[in-house]
Amino acid sequence: MSNHYGKLYVVATPIGNLADISFRAIETLKQVDLIAAEDTRHVKLLLQHYGINNKVLSFHQHNEEKVAESLLEKLRSGVSVALVSDAGTPLLSDPGMPLVRKVKDAGLAVVPIPGACALIAALSAAGLPVTQFSFEGFLPRTSSARKDFFTEKLTSQTTWVFYESCHRILAALKDMVAILPPDRQVVIARELTKLHETIVKTNLANAVELVAQDENMRKGEFVVIVEGAAKVTKKDDALSPEQISILAVLMRECSIKTAVELAVKITGARKKLLYQAALDLEKQD
Ligand code: SAM
């Protein structure tokens, strides 16, 4: 690679507390020729705070394909560029993917300048397993699409994480408890690094109640972390909460007989146990 090409620096910025930025990020923002920012006014507050006086160009989800092309040309002509989003690490539920892909495909250097990320901050303080996890970004906006999503996640045995806004946090939790077992552990991480930071670990049923009853728990920005399903073995002589939830979801869509047959295939649990559970569920309705 010719070293007269410019480099693209992907720079993480704070997710609330302005002190959460690395020395290297500040140096990079000072030294690059150009800063490509999701919201120019927003980044200027950060730049002002650190006495950085640099050129800023607007780069957001509505213009990123087009601007990515012209930024690539600039990089080719030797201009160095820092990419920043409004908060945290660019590309993580933020713009930047088309630009990074184009620059990589063109064989030019992309340099990460790591730092704050709401996902990682929340996981680091959650107290749920993090050896393996899946990040789901933002959930679908409609209740039925969210329920489909939760049904897919029902048997996932690793921790999973999603981002949510204050407008949908309660609706998302209500949809979740309609599908997932109420005793599943969840962590609600709200306003991380800010004045009203709250990190609550509880079971799903309590989480819904807490958010429904406390208006403050519906304000700000949220990361929700969900415990994975317990491992189940075929030989178990009692059904797990996940197996019962799967059966309940199936019973909403088909006859008891079909629901039980499908549940045997999906969960590997014994038919006799599932059939008895189906009768119990039917009595409860
Ligand atoms: N790129 C960012 C990152 O690295 O975390 C995420 C950007 S995404 C557009 C914004 C979402 O991230 C918010 O709606 C919220 O779900 C989550 N988020 C960002 N800052 C947060 C904070 N301080 N506390 C909790 N969640 C936050």
PDB file of C-alpha atoms and ligand atoms in Angstrom:
ATOM      1  CA  MET A   1       0.000   0.000   0.000  1.00  0.00           C
ATOM      2  CA  SER A   2       1.388   3.371  -0.942  1.00  0.00           C
ATOM      3  CA  ASN A   3       2.019   5.385   2.222  1.00  0.00           C
ATOM      4  CA  HIS A   4       1.042   8.698   0.658  1.00  0.00           C
ATOM      5  CA  TYR A   5      -2.597   7.647   0.970  1.00  0.00           C
ATOM      6  CA  GLY A   6      -4.557   9.093   3.882  1.00  0.00           C
ATOM      7  CA  LYS A   7      -5.790   6.847   6.678  1.00  0.00           C
ATOM      8  CA  LEU A   8      -9.338   6.533   7.957  1.00  0.00           C
ATOM      9  CA  TYR A   9      -9.442   6.630  11.776  1.00  0.00           C
ATOM     10  CA  VAL A  10     -12.613   5.230  13.376  1.00  0.00           C
ATOM     11  CA  VAL A  11     -12.736   7.160  16.632  1.00  0.00           C
ATOM     12  CA  ALA A  12     -14.883   6.278  19.658  1.00  0.00           C
ATOM     13  CA  THR A  13     -16.286   9.265  21.555  1.00  0.00           C
ATOM     14  CA  PRO A  14     -18.052   9.418  24.970  1.00  0.00           C
ATOM     15  CA  ILE A  15     -21.539   7.953  25.542  1.00  0.00           C
ATOM     16  CA  GLY A  16     -22.425  10.617  28.118  1.00  0.00           C
ATOM     17  CA  ASN A  17     -19.527  11.497  30.368  1.00  0.00           C
ATOM     18  CA  LEU A  18     -17.197  13.746  28.356  1.00  0.00           C
ATOM     19  CA  ALA A  19     -14.166  12.432  30.265  1.00  0.00           C
ATOM     20  CA  ASP A  20     -14.617   9.001  28.670  1.00  0.00           C
ATOM     21  CA  ILE A  21     -12.337   9.634  25.720  1.00  0.00           C
ATOM     22  CA  SER A  22      -8.789   8.418  25.198  1.00  0.00           C
ATOM     23  CA  PHE A  23      -5.685  10.635  24.837  1.00  0.00           C
ATOM     24  CA  ARG A  24      -5.139   8.956  21.502  1.00  0.00           C
ATOM     25  CA  ALA A  25      -8.655   9.855  20.337  1.00  0.00           C
ATOM     26  CA  ILE A  26      -8.080  13.515  21.232  1.00  0.00           C
ATOM     27  CA  GLU A  27      -4.692  13.548  19.474  1.00  0.00           C
ATOM     28  CA  THR A  28      -6.233  11.917  16.408  1.00  0.00           C
ATOM     29  CA  LEU A  29      -9.105  14.420  16.276  1.00  0.00           C
ATOM     30  CA  LYS A  30      -6.537  17.237  16.462  1.00  0.00           C
ATOM     31  CA  GLN A  31      -4.185  15.862  13.846  1.00  0.00           C
ATOM     32  CA  VAL A  32      -6.409  14.555  11.048  1.00  0.00           C
ATOM     33  CA  ASP A  33      -7.180  16.812   8.091  1.00  0.00           C
ATOM     34  CA  LEU A  34     -10.915  16.269   8.374  1.00  0.00           C
ATOM     35  CA  ILE A  35     -13.507  14.920  10.839  1.00  0.00           C
ATOM     36  CA  ALA A  36     -16.534  13.172   9.331  1.00  0.00           C
ATOM     37  CA  ALA A  37     -19.299  13.408  11.946  1.00  0.00           C
ATOM     38  CA  GLU A  38     -22.855  12.087  12.237  1.00  0.00           C
ATOM     39  CA  ASP A  39     -24.056  15.426  13.656  1.00  0.00           C
ATOM     40  CA  THR A  40     -21.686  18.340  13.152  1.00  0.00           C
ATOM     41  CA  ARG A  41     -23.245  20.464  15.919  1.00  0.00           C
ATOM     42  CA  HIS A  42     -23.032  17.593  18.397  1.00  0.00           C
ATOM     43  CA  VAL A  43     -19.366  16.836  17.722  1.00  0.00           C
ATOM     44  CA  LYS A  44     -18.492  20.527  17.912  1.00  0.00           C
ATOM     45  CA  LEU A  45     -19.480  20.497  21.610  1.00  0.00           C
ATOM     46  CA  LEU A  46     -16.962  17.722  22.195  1.00  0.00           C
ATOM     47  CA  LEU A  47     -14.298  19.454  20.102  1.00  0.00           C
ATOM     48  CA  GLN A  48     -14.877  22.726  21.948  1.00  0.00           C
ATOM     49  CA  HIS A  49     -14.563  20.955  25.300  1.00  0.00           C
ATOM     50  CA  TYR A  50     -11.123  19.645  24.318  1.00  0.00           C
ATOM     51  CA  GLY A  51     -10.006  22.815  22.504  1.00  0.00           C
ATOM     52  CA  ILE A  52      -9.922  21.105  19.113  1.00  0.00           C
ATOM     53  CA  ASN A  53     -10.363  23.365  16.135  1.00  0.00           C
ATOM     54  CA  ASN A  54     -10.629  21.158  13.089  1.00  0.00           C
ATOM     55  CA  LYS A  55     -12.676  20.891   9.907  1.00  0.00           C
ATOM     56  CA  VAL A  56     -15.934  18.930  10.310  1.00  0.00           C
ATOM     57  CA  LEU A  57     -18.001  17.405   7.528  1.00  0.00           C
ATOM     58  CA  SER A  58     -21.506  15.984   7.864  1.00  0.00           C
ATOM     59  CA  PHE A  59     -21.732  12.209   7.432  1.00  0.00           C
ATOM     60  CA  HIS A  60     -24.988  10.530   8.420  1.00  0.00           C
ATOM     61  CA  GLN A  61     -27.218   7.636   7.418  1.00  0.00           C
ATOM     62  CA  HIS A  62     -29.009   9.661   4.729  1.00  0.00           C
ATOM     63  CA  ASN A  63     -25.905  10.800   2.849  1.00  0.00           C
ATOM     64  CA  GLU A  64     -23.309   8.222   3.811  1.00  0.00           C
ATOM     65  CA  GLU A  65     -23.242   6.266   0.513  1.00  0.00           C
ATOM     66  CA  LYS A  66     -22.623   9.458  -1.448  1.00  0.00           C
ATOM     67  CA  VAL A  67     -20.210  11.076   0.995  1.00  0.00           C
ATOM     68  CA  ALA A  68     -18.310   7.776   1.401  1.00  0.00           C
ATOM     69  CA  GLU A  69     -17.353   7.963  -2.279  1.00  0.00           C
ATOM     70  CA  SER A  70     -15.964  11.499  -1.981  1.00  0.00           C
ATOM     71  CA  LEU A  71     -14.164  10.648   1.297  1.00  0.00           C
ATOM     72  CA  LEU A  72     -12.497   7.715  -0.455  1.00  0.00           C
ATOM     73  CA  GLU A  73     -11.253  10.120  -3.133  1.00  0.00           C
ATOM     74  CA  LYS A  74      -9.894  12.413  -0.425  1.00  0.00           C
ATOM     75  CA  LEU A  75      -8.116   9.502   1.291  1.00  0.00           C
ATOM     76  CA  ARG A  76      -6.614   8.521  -2.065  1.00  0.00           C
ATOM     77  CA  SER A  77      -5.272  12.049  -2.438  1.00  0.00           C
ATOM     78  CA  GLY A  78      -3.516  11.827   0.944  1.00  0.00           C
ATOM     79  CA  VAL A  79      -6.113  13.478   3.217  1.00  0.00           C
ATOM     80  CA  SER A  80      -6.517  11.776   6.627  1.00  0.00           C
ATOM     81  CA  VAL A  81     -10.041  11.441   7.995  1.00  0.00           C
ATOM     82  CA  ALA A  82     -11.487  10.700  11.472  1.00  0.00           C
ATOM     83  CA  LEU A  83     -14.950   9.160  11.539  1.00  0.00           C
ATOM     84  CA  VAL A  84     -17.025   9.855  14.665  1.00  0.00           C
ATOM     85  CA  SER A  85     -20.664   9.238  15.558  1.00  0.00           C
ATOM     86  CA  ASP A  86     -22.863  11.104  18.049  1.00  0.00           C
ATOM     87  CA  ALA A  87     -21.889   8.764  20.857  1.00  0.00           C
ATOM     88  CA  GLY A  88     -19.674   5.749  21.402  1.00  0.00           C
ATOM     89  CA  THR A  89     -18.136   3.614  18.721  1.00  0.00           C
ATOM     90  CA  PRO A  90     -19.060   4.356  15.088  1.00  0.00           C
ATOM     91  CA  LEU A  91     -20.760   1.541  13.129  1.00  0.00           C
ATOM     92  CA  LEU A  92     -22.267   0.038  16.314  1.00  0.00           C
ATOM     93  CA  SER A  93     -25.905   0.911  15.506  1.00  0.00           C
ATOM     94  CA  ASP A  94     -24.398   4.033  13.949  1.00  0.00           C
ATOM     95  CA  PRO A  95     -23.331   5.176  10.463  1.00  0.00           C
ATOM     96  CA  GLY A  96     -19.982   4.234   8.947  1.00  0.00           C
ATOM     97  CA  MET A  97     -20.292   0.728   7.533  1.00  0.00           C
ATOM     98  CA  PRO A  98     -20.364   1.710   3.811  1.00  0.00           C
ATOM     99  CA  LEU A  99     -17.363   3.998   4.274  1.00  0.00           C
ATOM    100  CA  VAL A 100     -15.244   1.451   6.145  1.00  0.00           C
ATOM    101  CA  ARG A 101     -16.121  -1.232   3.604  1.00  0.00           C
ATOM    102  CA  LYS A 102     -15.234   1.003   0.658  1.00  0.00           C
ATOM    103  CA  VAL A 103     -11.930   2.039   2.212  1.00  0.00           C
ATOM    104  CA  LYS A 104     -11.008  -1.561   3.061  1.00  0.00           C
ATOM    105  CA  ASP A 105     -12.033  -2.758  -0.399  1.00  0.00           C
ATOM    106  CA  ALA A 106      -9.820  -0.063  -1.928  1.00  0.00           C
ATOM    107  CA  GLY A 107      -6.881  -1.430   0.089  1.00  0.00           C
ATOM    108  CA  LEU A 108      -6.449   1.712   2.200  1.00  0.00           C
ATOM    109  CA  ALA A 109      -5.817   1.735   5.949  1.00  0.00           C
ATOM    110  CA  VAL A 110      -8.634   1.820   8.506  1.00  0.00           C
ATOM    111  CA  VAL A 111      -7.367   2.440  12.039  1.00  0.00           C
ATOM    112  CA  PRO A 112      -9.636   1.872  15.070  1.00  0.00           C
ATOM    113  CA  ILE A 113      -9.240   4.298  17.978  1.00  0.00           C
ATOM    114  CA  PRO A 114     -11.173   2.370  20.638  1.00  0.00           C
ATOM    115  CA  GLY A 115     -13.157   3.797  23.512  1.00  0.00           C
ATOM    116  CA  ALA A 116     -16.674   4.010  24.898  1.00  0.00           C
ATOM    117  CA  CYS A 117     -19.437   1.734  23.651  1.00  0.00           C
ATOM    118  CA  ALA A 118     -22.775   1.378  25.460  1.00  0.00           C
ATOM    119  CA  LEU A 119     -22.928  -2.343  24.640  1.00  0.00           C
ATOM    120  CA  ILE A 120     -19.553  -3.116  26.228  1.00  0.00           C
ATOM    121  CA  ALA A 121     -20.039  -0.747  29.171  1.00  0.00           C
ATOM    122  CA  ALA A 122     -23.351  -2.440  30.011  1.00  0.00           C
ATOM    123  CA  LEU A 123     -21.948  -5.958  29.641  1.00  0.00           C
ATOM    124  CA  SER A 124     -18.964  -5.130  31.829  1.00  0.00           C
ATOM    125  CA  ALA A 125     -21.220  -4.232  34.764  1.00  0.00           C
ATOM    126  CA  ALA A 126     -24.117  -6.650  34.202  1.00  0.00           C
ATOM    127  CA  GLY A 127     -22.974  -9.746  36.034  1.00  0.00           C
ATOM    128  CA  LEU A 128     -24.240 -12.057  33.285  1.00  0.00           C
ATOM    129  CA  PRO A 129     -21.992 -14.413  31.281  1.00  0.00           C
ATOM    130  CA  VAL A 130     -20.009 -12.570  28.597  1.00  0.00           C
ATOM    131  CA  THR A 131     -17.739 -15.318  27.250  1.00  0.00           C
ATOM    132  CA  GLN A 132     -20.165 -15.504  24.360  1.00  0.00           C
ATOM    133  CA  PHE A 133     -22.960 -13.061  23.598  1.00  0.00           C
ATOM    134  CA  SER A 134     -24.927 -11.743  20.671  1.00  0.00           C
ATOM    135  CA  PHE A 135     -25.600  -8.103  19.966  1.00  0.00           C
ATOM    136  CA  GLU A 136     -29.001  -7.480  18.377  1.00  0.00           C
ATOM    137  CA  GLY A 137     -28.837  -3.699  17.837  1.00  0.00           C
ATOM    138  CA  PHE A 138     -32.270  -2.019  17.939  1.00  0.00           C
ATOM    139  CA  LEU A 139     -35.352  -4.259  17.983  1.00  0.00           C
ATOM    140  CA  PRO A 140     -38.125  -4.109  15.370  1.00  0.00           C
ATOM    141  CA  ARG A 141     -40.607  -1.307  16.014  1.00  0.00           C
ATOM    142  CA  THR A 142     -43.858  -3.252  15.883  1.00  0.00           C
ATOM    143  CA  SER A 143     -45.064  -5.453  18.687  1.00  0.00           C
ATOM    144  CA  SER A 144     -45.705  -8.467  16.450  1.00  0.00           C
ATOM    145  CA  ALA A 145     -42.239  -8.300  14.856  1.00  0.00           C
ATOM    146  CA  ARG A 146     -40.704  -7.970  18.328  1.00  0.00           C
ATOM    147  CA  LYS A 147     -42.615 -11.032  19.530  1.00  0.00           C
ATOM    148  CA  ASP A 148     -41.372 -13.006  16.515  1.00  0.00           C
ATOM    149  CA  PHE A 149     -37.861 -11.906  17.378  1.00  0.00           C
ATOM    150  CA  PHE A 150     -38.226 -12.954  21.031  1.00  0.00           C
ATOM    151  CA  THR A 151     -39.629 -16.317  19.914  1.00  0.00           C
ATOM    152  CA  GLU A 152     -36.466 -16.843  17.834  1.00  0.00           C
ATOM    153  CA  LYS A 153     -34.306 -15.960  20.852  1.00  0.00           C
ATOM    154  CA  LEU A 154     -36.262 -18.143  23.301  1.00  0.00           C
ATOM    155  CA  THR A 155     -33.854 -21.089  23.186  1.00  0.00           C
ATOM    156  CA  SER A 156     -30.652 -19.132  22.608  1.00  0.00           C
ATOM    157  CA  GLN A 157     -28.275 -20.250  25.337  1.00  0.00           C
ATOM    158  CA  THR A 158     -25.913 -17.296  25.239  1.00  0.00           C
ATOM    159  CA  THR A 159     -26.425 -13.827  26.690  1.00  0.00           C
ATOM    160  CA  TRP A 160     -28.013 -11.381  24.230  1.00  0.00           C
ATOM    161  CA  VAL A 161     -28.125  -7.622  24.202  1.00  0.00           C
ATOM    162  CA  PHE A 162     -30.204  -4.956  22.520  1.00  0.00           C
ATOM    163  CA  TYR A 163     -30.432  -1.174  22.395  1.00  0.00           C
ATOM    164  CA  GLU A 164     -33.750   0.507  23.159  1.00  0.00           C
ATOM    165  CA  SER A 165     -35.125   4.023  23.297  1.00  0.00           C
ATOM    166  CA  CYS A 166     -37.211   5.556  26.075  1.00  0.00           C
ATOM    167  CA  HIS A 167     -40.257   5.496  23.757  1.00  0.00           C
ATOM    168  CA  ARG A 168     -40.314   1.713  23.442  1.00  0.00           C
ATOM    169  CA  ILE A 169     -38.605   0.310  26.540  1.00  0.00           C
ATOM    170  CA  LEU A 170     -41.834  -0.608  28.332  1.00  0.00           C
ATOM    171  CA  ALA A 171     -43.514  -2.025  25.221  1.00  0.00           C
ATOM    172  CA  ALA A 172     -40.413  -4.099  24.463  1.00  0.00           C
ATOM    173  CA  LEU A 173     -40.297  -5.534  27.991  1.00  0.00           C
ATOM    174  CA  LYS A 174     -44.030  -6.311  27.909  1.00  0.00           C
ATOM    175  CA  ASP A 175     -43.616  -8.164  24.602  1.00  0.00           C
ATOM    176  CA  MET A 176     -40.642  -9.996  26.030  1.00  0.00           C
ATOM    177  CA  VAL A 177     -42.524 -11.275  29.075  1.00  0.00           C
ATOM    178  CA  ALA A 178     -45.324 -12.489  26.786  1.00  0.00           C
ATOM    179  CA  ILE A 179     -42.821 -14.879  25.166  1.00  0.00           C
ATOM    180  CA  LEU A 180     -39.891 -15.509  27.506  1.00  0.00           C
ATOM    181  CA  PRO A 181     -40.139 -17.168  30.937  1.00  0.00           C
ATOM    182  CA  PRO A 182     -40.863 -14.516  33.612  1.00  0.00           C
ATOM    183  CA  ASP A 183     -37.958 -15.746  35.748  1.00  0.00           C
ATOM    184  CA  ARG A 184     -35.353 -15.079  33.065  1.00  0.00           C
ATOM    185  CA  GLN A 185     -32.678 -12.680  34.376  1.00  0.00           C
ATOM    186  CA  VAL A 186     -32.364  -9.323  32.616  1.00  0.00           C
ATOM    187  CA  VAL A 187     -30.201  -6.272  33.173  1.00  0.00           C
ATOM    188  CA  ILE A 188     -31.519  -2.839  32.338  1.00  0.00           C
ATOM    189  CA  ALA A 189     -28.631  -0.403  31.942  1.00  0.00           C
ATOM    190  CA  ARG A 190     -29.911   3.137  31.683  1.00  0.00           C
ATOM    191  CA  GLU A 191     -28.091   6.455  31.135  1.00  0.00           C
ATOM    192  CA  LEU A 192     -24.663   4.834  31.404  1.00  0.00           C
ATOM    193  CA  THR A 193     -21.859   7.168  32.505  1.00  0.00           C
ATOM    194  CA  LYS A 194     -24.395   9.985  33.086  1.00  0.00           C
ATOM    195  CA  LEU A 195     -25.831  11.586  36.224  1.00  0.00           C
ATOM    196  CA  HIS A 196     -28.802   9.218  36.431  1.00  0.00           C
ATOM    197  CA  GLU A 197     -26.962   6.024  35.573  1.00  0.00           C
ATOM    198  CA  THR A 198     -29.027   3.008  36.727  1.00  0.00           C
ATOM    199  CA  ILE A 199     -28.093  -0.626  36.275  1.00  0.00           C
ATOM    200  CA  VAL A 200     -30.756  -3.035  37.515  1.00  0.00           C
ATOM    201  CA  LYS A 201     -30.426  -6.800  37.457  1.00  0.00           C
ATOM    202  CA  THR A 202     -33.643  -8.660  38.148  1.00  0.00           C
ATOM    203  CA  ASN A 203     -36.006 -11.173  36.590  1.00  0.00           C
ATOM    204  CA  LEU A 204     -38.128 -10.276  33.594  1.00  0.00           C
ATOM    205  CA  ALA A 205     -41.430 -10.098  35.484  1.00  0.00           C
ATOM    206  CA  ASN A 206     -39.964  -7.651  38.026  1.00  0.00           C
ATOM    207  CA  ALA A 207     -38.299  -5.621  35.282  1.00  0.00           C
ATOM    208  CA  VAL A 208     -41.626  -5.025  33.535  1.00  0.00           C
ATOM    209  CA  GLU A 209     -43.207  -3.939  36.784  1.00  0.00           C
ATOM    210  CA  LEU A 210     -40.330  -1.664  37.717  1.00  0.00           C
ATOM    211  CA  VAL A 211     -40.335   0.139  34.366  1.00  0.00           C
ATOM    212  CA  ALA A 212     -44.152   0.356  34.339  1.00  0.00           C
ATOM    213  CA  GLN A 213     -44.302   1.864  37.820  1.00  0.00           C
ATOM    214  CA  ASP A 214     -41.316   4.190  37.868  1.00  0.00           C
ATOM    215  CA  GLU A 215     -41.542   7.007  35.339  1.00  0.00           C
ATOM    216  CA  ASN A 216     -37.809   7.666  35.676  1.00  0.00           C
ATOM    217  CA  MET A 217     -37.126   4.147  34.458  1.00  0.00           C
ATOM    218  CA  ARG A 218     -38.689   5.148  31.132  1.00  0.00           C
ATOM    219  CA  LYS A 219     -36.357   8.123  30.604  1.00  0.00           C
ATOM    220  CA  GLY A 220     -33.033   8.274  28.797  1.00  0.00           C
ATOM    221  CA  GLU A 221     -31.115   5.686  26.818  1.00  0.00           C
ATOM    222  CA  PHE A 222     -31.154   1.955  27.441  1.00  0.00           C
ATOM    223  CA  VAL A 223     -29.165  -1.188  26.933  1.00  0.00           C
ATOM    224  CA  VAL A 224     -31.015  -4.382  27.820  1.00  0.00           C
ATOM    225  CA  ILE A 225     -29.103  -7.585  28.483  1.00  0.00           C
ATOM    226  CA  VAL A 226     -30.911 -10.920  28.625  1.00  0.00           C
ATOM    227  CA  GLU A 227     -29.646 -14.127  30.187  1.00  0.00           C
ATOM    228  CA  GLY A 228     -29.421 -17.088  27.816  1.00  0.00           C
ATOM    229  CA  ALA A 229     -31.763 -20.072  28.191  1.00  0.00           C
ATOM    230  CA  ALA A 230     -30.746 -22.847  30.551  1.00  0.00           C
ATOM    231  CA  LYS A 231     -29.220 -25.913  28.892  1.00  0.00           C
ATOM    232  CA  VAL A 232     -31.750 -28.733  28.567  1.00  0.00           C
ATOM    233  CA  THR A 233     -31.162 -32.415  28.080  1.00  0.00           C
ATOM    234  CA  LYS A 234     -33.524 -34.920  26.561  1.00  0.00           C
ATOM    235  CA  LYS A 235     -33.569 -37.088  29.661  1.00  0.00           C
ATOM    236  CA  ASP A 236     -34.864 -34.389  32.022  1.00  0.00           C
ATOM    237  CA  ASP A 237     -38.044 -35.498  33.681  1.00  0.00           C
ATOM    238  CA  ALA A 238     -39.280 -31.975  34.246  1.00  0.00           C
ATOM    239  CA  LEU A 239     -39.728 -29.279  31.622  1.00  0.00           C
ATOM    240  CA  SER A 240     -37.619 -26.134  31.752  1.00  0.00           C
ATOM    241  CA  PRO A 241     -39.327 -22.691  31.694  1.00  0.00           C
ATOM    242  CA  GLU A 242     -38.037 -22.271  28.112  1.00  0.00           C
ATOM    243  CA  GLN A 243     -39.628 -25.536  26.980  1.00  0.00           C
ATOM    244  CA  ILE A 244     -42.938 -24.479  28.503  1.00  0.00           C
ATOM    245  CA  SER A 245     -42.685 -21.052  26.865  1.00  0.00           C
ATOM    246  CA  ILE A 246     -42.033 -22.647  23.478  1.00  0.00           C
ATOM    247  CA  LEU A 247     -45.062 -24.873  23.952  1.00  0.00           C
ATOM    248  CA  ALA A 248     -47.195 -21.874  24.936  1.00  0.00           C
ATOM    249  CA  VAL A 249     -46.118 -19.961  21.820  1.00  0.00           C
ATOM    250  CA  LEU A 250     -46.917 -22.964  19.609  1.00  0.00           C
ATOM    251  CA  MET A 251     -50.311 -23.450  21.264  1.00  0.00           C
ATOM    252  CA  ARG A 252     -51.263 -19.938  20.213  1.00  0.00           C
ATOM    253  CA  GLU A 253     -50.754 -20.924  16.589  1.00  0.00           C
ATOM    254  CA  CYS A 254     -51.922 -24.553  16.346  1.00  0.00           C
ATOM    255  CA  SER A 255     -53.887 -27.401  17.925  1.00  0.00           C
ATOM    256  CA  ILE A 256     -52.615 -29.075  21.099  1.00  0.00           C
ATOM    257  CA  LYS A 257     -51.636 -32.183  19.142  1.00  0.00           C
ATOM    258  CA  THR A 258     -49.577 -30.259  16.571  1.00  0.00           C
ATOM    259  CA  ALA A 259     -48.113 -27.938  19.229  1.00  0.00           C
ATOM    260  CA  VAL A 260     -46.941 -30.913  21.277  1.00  0.00           C
ATOM    261  CA  GLU A 261     -45.483 -32.673  18.212  1.00  0.00           C
ATOM    262  CA  LEU A 262     -43.609 -29.544  17.168  1.00  0.00           C
ATOM    263  CA  ALA A 263     -42.436 -28.897  20.735  1.00  0.00           C
ATOM    264  CA  VAL A 264     -40.996 -32.436  20.907  1.00  0.00           C
ATOM    265  CA  LYS A 265     -39.002 -31.707  17.734  1.00  0.00           C
ATOM    266  CA  ILE A 266     -37.852 -28.247  18.832  1.00  0.00           C
ATOM    267  CA  THR A 267     -37.060 -28.879  22.495  1.00  0.00           C
ATOM    268  CA  GLY A 268     -36.215 -32.595  22.545  1.00  0.00           C
ATOM    269  CA  ALA A 269     -38.361 -32.945  25.691  1.00  0.00           C
ATOM    270  CA  ARG A 270     -40.539 -35.988  26.329  1.00  0.00           C
ATOM    271  CA  LYS A 271     -43.905 -36.044  24.578  1.00  0.00           C
ATOM    272  CA  LYS A 272     -45.728 -37.184  27.709  1.00  0.00           C
ATOM    273  CA  LEU A 273     -44.407 -34.226  29.730  1.00  0.00           C
ATOM    274  CA  LEU A 274     -45.223 -31.750  26.992  1.00  0.00           C
ATOM    275  CA  TYR A 275     -48.728 -33.140  26.587  1.00  0.00           C
ATOM    276  CA  GLN A 276     -49.391 -32.808  30.312  1.00  0.00           C
ATOM    277  CA  ALA A 277     -47.998 -29.257  30.274  1.00  0.00           C
ATOM    278  CA  ALA A 278     -50.230 -28.413  27.301  1.00  0.00           C
ATOM    279  CA  LEU A 279     -53.299 -29.562  29.221  1.00  0.00           C
ATOM    280  CA  ASP A 280     -52.199 -27.497  32.241  1.00  0.00           C
ATOM    281  CA  LEU A 281     -51.654 -24.421  30.053  1.00  0.00           C
ATOM    282  CA  GLU A 282     -55.065 -24.882  28.471  1.00  0.00           C
ATOM    283  CA  LYS A 283     -56.691 -25.008  31.905  1.00  0.00           C
ATOM    284  CA  GLN A 284     -54.940 -21.747  32.881  1.00  0.00           C
ATOM    285  CA  ASP A 285     -56.353 -19.848  29.856  1.00  0.00           C
TER     286      ASP A 285
HETATM  287  N1  SAM B   1     -22.490   3.736  18.767  1.00  0.00           N
HETATM  288  C1  SAM B   1     -23.079   3.790  20.071  1.00  0.00           C
HETATM  289  C2  SAM B   1     -22.307   2.872  21.012  1.00  0.00           C
HETATM  290  O1  SAM B   1     -21.125   2.671  20.786  1.00  0.00           O
HETATM  291  O2  SAM B   1     -22.876   2.419  21.993  1.00  0.00           O
HETATM  292  C3  SAM B   1     -24.566   3.478  20.024  1.00  0.00           C
HETATM  293  C4  SAM B   1     -25.341   4.402  19.145  1.00  0.00           C
HETATM  294  S1  SAM B   1     -27.023   4.015  19.025  1.00  0.00           S
HETATM  295  C5  SAM B   1     -27.573   5.115  17.774  1.00  0.00           C
HETATM  296  C6  SAM B   1     -27.707   4.793  20.427  1.00  0.00           C
HETATM  297  C7  SAM B   1     -28.261   3.771  21.409  1.00  0.00           C
HETATM  298  O3  SAM B   1     -27.197   3.231  22.187  1.00  0.00           O
HETATM  299  C8  SAM B   1     -29.217   4.360  22.408  1.00  0.00           C
HETATM  300  O4  SAM B   1     -30.547   4.412  21.910  1.00  0.00           O
HETATM  301  C9  SAM B   1     -29.105   3.396  23.570  1.00  0.00           C
HETATM  302  O5  SAM B   1     -29.856   2.234  23.329  1.00  0.00           O
HETATM  303  C10 SAM B   1     -27.614   3.053  23.508  1.00  0.00           C
HETATM  304  N2  SAM B   1     -26.859   4.012  24.328  1.00  0.00           N
HETATM  305  C11 SAM B   1     -26.054   4.994  23.908  1.00  0.00           C
HETATM  306  N3  SAM B   1     -25.558   5.681  24.958  1.00  0.00           N
HETATM  307  C12 SAM B   1     -26.078   5.112  26.073  1.00  0.00           C
HETATM  308  C13 SAM B   1     -25.961   5.356  27.465  1.00  0.00           C
HETATM  309  N4  SAM B   1     -25.221   6.350  27.923  1.00  0.00           N
HETATM  310  N5  SAM B   1     -26.638   4.562  28.313  1.00  0.00           N
HETATM  311  C14 SAM B   1     -27.399   3.550  27.869  1.00  0.00           C
HETATM  312  N6  SAM B   1     -27.557   3.284  26.560  1.00  0.00           N
HETATM  313  C15 SAM B   1     -26.903   4.050  25.668  1.00  0.00           C
END
